[in-house]
PDB file of C-alpha atoms in Angstrom:
ATOM      1  CA  UNK Y  25     116.313 -20.667  39.219  1.00 82.00           C
ATOM      2  CA  UNK Y  26     113.500 -22.424  37.411  1.00 92.00           C
ATOM      3  CA  UNK Y  27     109.850 -22.577  38.370  1.00 96.00           C
ATOM      4  CA  UNK Y  28     107.892 -25.783  37.737  1.00 98.00           C
ATOM      5  CA  UNK Y  29     104.290 -26.376  36.953  1.00 98.00           C
ATOM      6  CA  UNK Y  30     102.741 -29.816  36.552  1.00 98.00           C
ATOM      7  CA  UNK Y  31      99.732 -30.751  34.534  1.00 98.00           C
ATOM      8  CA  UNK Y  32      98.051 -33.858  33.182  1.00 98.00           C
ATOM      9  CA  UNK Y  33      96.663 -35.483  36.161  1.00 98.00           C
ATOM     10  CA  UNK Y  34      93.080 -36.825  36.491  1.00 97.00           C
ATOM     11  CA  UNK Y  35      90.703 -39.618  37.419  1.00 98.00           C
ATOM     12  CA  UNK Y  36      91.108 -42.802  35.419  1.00 98.00           C
ATOM     13  CA  UNK Y  37      90.266 -46.444  35.740  1.00 98.00           C
ATOM     14  CA  UNK Y  38      92.780 -49.099  36.384  1.00 98.00           C
ATOM     15  CA  UNK Y  39      94.573 -50.060  33.231  1.00 98.00           C
ATOM     16  CA  UNK Y  40      94.443 -46.625  31.720  1.00 98.00           C
ATOM     17  CA  UNK Y  41      97.181 -44.333  30.717  1.00 98.00           C
ATOM     18  CA  UNK Y  42      98.075 -40.768  31.497  1.00 98.00           C
ATOM     19  CA  UNK Y  43     100.864 -38.480  30.524  1.00 98.00           C
ATOM     20  CA  UNK Y  44     102.016 -35.891  33.053  1.00 98.00           C
ATOM     21  CA  UNK Y  45     103.831 -32.696  31.961  1.00 98.00           C
ATOM     22  CA  UNK Y  46     106.118 -30.490  33.961  1.00 98.00           C
ATOM     23  CA  UNK Y  47     106.701 -27.141  32.435  1.00 98.00           C
ATOM     24  CA  UNK Y  48     109.750 -25.222  33.460  1.00 97.00           C
ATOM     25  CA  UNK Y  49     110.178 -21.472  33.255  1.00 95.00           C
ATOM     26  CA  UNK Y  50     113.316 -19.489  33.784  1.00 88.00           C
ATOM     27  CA  UNK Y  51     116.876 -20.376  32.785  1.00 87.00           C
ATOM     28  CA  UNK Y  52     118.909 -23.488  33.145  1.00 89.00           C
ATOM     29  CA  UNK Y  53     116.449 -26.338  32.544  1.00 91.00           C
ATOM     30  CA  UNK Y  54     118.871 -28.175  30.311  1.00 89.00           C
ATOM     31  CA  UNK Y  55     121.491 -28.332  33.176  1.00 90.00           C
ATOM     32  CA  UNK Y  56     119.158 -29.914  35.696  1.00 93.00           C
ATOM     33  CA  UNK Y  57     118.502 -33.482  36.790  1.00 95.00           C
ATOM     34  CA  UNK Y  58     114.654 -33.732  36.728  1.00 96.00           C
ATOM     35  CA  UNK Y  59     112.570 -36.241  38.789  1.00 97.00           C
ATOM     36  CA  UNK Y  60     109.094 -37.243  39.513  1.00 98.00           C
ATOM     37  CA  UNK Y  61     107.927 -37.966  43.033  1.00 98.00           C
ATOM     38  CA  UNK Y  62     104.474 -38.922  44.369  1.00 98.00           C
ATOM     39  CA  UNK Y  63     102.745 -38.655  47.672  1.00 98.00           C
ATOM     40  CA  UNK Y  64      99.898 -41.056  48.371  1.00 96.00           C
ATOM     41  CA  UNK Y  65      97.270 -39.897  50.892  1.00 91.00           C
ATOM     42  CA  UNK Y  66      98.659 -40.009  54.381  1.00 94.00           C
ATOM     43  CA  UNK Y  67     102.208 -40.970  53.302  1.00 95.00           C
ATOM     44  CA  UNK Y  68     105.542 -39.382  52.702  1.00 95.00           C
ATOM     45  CA  UNK Y  69     106.745 -38.265  49.270  1.00 97.00           C
ATOM     46  CA  UNK Y  70     108.184 -41.117  47.346  1.00 97.00           C
ATOM     47  CA  UNK Y  71     110.611 -41.329  44.321  1.00 97.00           C
ATOM     48  CA  UNK Y  72     109.111 -42.438  41.034  1.00 98.00           C
ATOM     49  CA  UNK Y  73     111.697 -41.613  38.311  1.00 97.00           C
ATOM     50  CA  UNK Y  74     114.581 -39.402  37.385  1.00 97.00           C
ATOM     51  CA  UNK Y  75     116.459 -38.394  34.344  1.00 95.00           C
ATOM     52  CA  UNK Y  76     119.832 -36.621  33.851  1.00 90.00           C
ATOM     53  CA  UNK Y  77     120.081 -33.343  32.071  1.00 82.00           C
ATOM     54  CA  UNK Y  78     120.885 -35.037  28.773  1.00 80.00           C
ATOM     55  CA  UNK Y  79     117.878 -37.270  29.099  1.00 77.00           C
ATOM     56  CA  UNK Y  80     120.160 -40.236  28.225  1.00 80.00           C
ATOM     57  CA  UNK Y  81     120.155 -41.876  31.673  1.00 86.00           C
ATOM     58  CA  UNK Y  82     117.040 -42.589  33.603  1.00 90.00           C
ATOM     59  CA  UNK Y  83     116.028 -44.558  36.655  1.00 94.00           C
ATOM     60  CA  UNK Y  84     112.791 -45.835  38.017  1.00 96.00           C
ATOM     61  CA  UNK Y  85     111.305 -47.079  41.303  1.00 97.00           C
ATOM     62  CA  UNK Y  86     110.629 -50.800  41.295  1.00 97.00           C
ATOM     63  CA  UNK Y  87     106.963 -50.154  41.646  1.00 97.00           C
ATOM     64  CA  UNK Y  88     106.732 -48.428  38.219  1.00 98.00           C
ATOM     65  CA  UNK Y  89     109.530 -50.030  36.299  1.00 97.00           C
ATOM     66  CA  UNK Y  90     108.150 -51.197  32.957  1.00 97.00           C
ATOM     67  CA  UNK Y  91     104.927 -49.156  33.206  1.00 98.00           C
ATOM     68  CA  UNK Y  92     106.157 -45.546  33.487  1.00 98.00           C
ATOM     69  CA  UNK Y  93     108.548 -43.645  31.205  1.00 97.00           C
ATOM     70  CA  UNK Y  94     110.260 -40.485  31.996  1.00 96.00           C
ATOM     71  CA  UNK Y  95     111.416 -38.158  29.247  1.00 95.00           C
ATOM     72  CA  UNK Y  96     112.373 -34.543  28.645  1.00 94.00           C
ATOM     73  CA  UNK Y  97     112.392 -32.049  25.844  1.00 93.00           C
ATOM     74  CA  UNK Y  98     115.127 -29.438  26.589  1.00 92.00           C
ATOM     75  CA  UNK Y  99     113.990 -27.366  23.608  1.00 93.00           C
ATOM     76  CA  UNK Y 100     110.589 -26.988  25.204  1.00 95.00           C
ATOM     77  CA  UNK Y 101     111.800 -26.907  28.864  1.00 95.00           C
ATOM     78  CA  UNK Y 102     109.328 -29.713  29.621  1.00 96.00           C
ATOM     79  CA  UNK Y 103     109.624 -32.934  31.546  1.00 97.00           C
ATOM     80  CA  UNK Y 104     107.035 -35.792  30.909  1.00 98.00           C
ATOM     81  CA  UNK Y 105     105.960 -38.924  32.682  1.00 98.00           C
ATOM     82  CA  UNK Y 106     104.068 -41.362  30.574  1.00 98.00           C
ATOM     83  CA  UNK Y 107     102.066 -43.712  32.832  1.00 98.00           C
ATOM     84  CA  UNK Y 108     100.720 -46.910  31.373  1.00 98.00           C
ATOM     85  CA  UNK Y 109      98.681 -49.759  32.959  1.00 98.00           C
ATOM     86  CA  UNK Y 110      97.853 -47.624  35.897  1.00 98.00           C
ATOM     87  CA  UNK Y 111      96.847 -49.230  39.185  1.00 98.00           C
ATOM     88  CA  UNK Y 112      94.873 -47.968  42.199  1.00 97.00           C
ATOM     89  CA  UNK Y 113      98.187 -48.078  44.133  1.00 97.00           C
ATOM     90  CA  UNK Y 114      99.451 -45.348  41.751  1.00 98.00           C
ATOM     91  CA  UNK Y 115      96.885 -42.908  43.283  1.00 98.00           C
ATOM     92  CA  UNK Y 116      98.799 -39.903  44.632  1.00 98.00           C
ATOM     93  CA  UNK Y 117      99.747 -36.363  44.214  1.00 98.00           C
ATOM     94  CA  UNK Y 118     102.578 -36.183  41.610  1.00 98.00           C
ATOM     95  CA  UNK Y 119     105.364 -33.687  41.795  1.00 98.00           C
ATOM     96  CA  UNK Y 120     108.192 -32.854  39.527  1.00 98.00           C
ATOM     97  CA  UNK Y 121     111.412 -31.736  41.082  1.00 97.00           C
ATOM     98  CA  UNK Y 122     114.806 -30.319  39.894  1.00 96.00           C
ATOM     99  CA  UNK Y 123     118.314 -30.593  41.164  1.00 94.00           C
ATOM    100  CA  UNK Y 124     121.441 -28.921  39.717  1.00 91.00           C
ATOM    101  CA  UNK Y 125     123.867 -30.849  37.629  1.00 85.00           C
ATOM    102  CA  UNK Y 126     123.849 -34.539  36.968  1.00 83.00           C
ATOM    103  CA  UNK Y 127     122.713 -36.373  40.109  1.00 83.00           C
ATOM    104  CA  UNK Y 128     121.560 -39.977  40.902  1.00 85.00           C
ATOM    105  CA  UNK Y 129     119.851 -38.953  44.189  1.00 89.00           C
ATOM    106  CA  UNK Y 130     116.408 -40.348  44.742  1.00 93.00           C
ATOM    107  CA  UNK Y 131     116.034 -38.660  48.212  1.00 94.00           C
ATOM    108  CA  UNK Y 132     113.504 -35.776  47.802  1.00 95.00           C
ATOM    109  CA  UNK Y 133     115.609 -33.687  50.150  1.00 94.00           C
ATOM    110  CA  UNK Y 134     118.281 -33.563  47.524  1.00 93.00           C
ATOM    111  CA  UNK Y 135     115.872 -31.624  45.121  1.00 95.00           C
ATOM    112  CA  UNK Y 136     115.601 -27.979  45.994  1.00 95.00           C
ATOM    113  CA  UNK Y 137     113.027 -27.014  43.415  1.00 96.00           C
ATOM    114  CA  UNK Y 138     109.487 -28.363  43.310  1.00 98.00           C
ATOM    115  CA  UNK Y 139     106.219 -27.822  41.489  1.00 98.00           C
ATOM    116  CA  UNK Y 140     102.803 -27.617  43.140  1.00 97.00           C
ATOM    117  CA  UNK Y 141     101.744 -31.143  42.165  1.00 98.00           C
ATOM    118  CA  UNK Y 142      99.002 -32.705  40.034  1.00 98.00           C
ATOM    119  CA  UNK Y 143      96.634 -35.250  41.349  1.00 98.00           C
ATOM    120  CA  UNK Y 144      96.287 -38.750  39.836  1.00 98.00           C
ATOM    121  CA  UNK Y 145      93.476 -40.974  41.015  1.00 98.00           C
ATOM    122  CA  UNK Y 146      93.099 -44.521  39.658  1.00 98.00           C
ATOM    123  CA  UNK Y 147      89.817 -46.348  40.343  1.00 98.00           C
ATOM    124  CA  UNK Y 148      89.501 -50.171  40.486  1.00 94.00           C
TER     125      UNK Y 148
END
């Protein structure tokens, strides 16, 4: 089983960009569907984006479509989330998560492995 560690969060102004990283340790990263979720203050965890183990198929929440890009480097066991044109509504604790095989699930309960999260705060 892999362990996941996120990094790259921070405090930025609206319109700025950030790139989050999720470093996986352990075996099997290339066989996992990887996803990003976020949890705004006082709210439940919400789906942001996912990519299959090949990285060839990705999906996005409507709220981030066209602004965020998910990618992965299986040689480096790393997942990324490029976030452009950030908005105050993007403020949240961002988590990466892993699920075995090739899945299209966006329900966080379908992802058994999680990182500890990285905070993104966007000021207006």
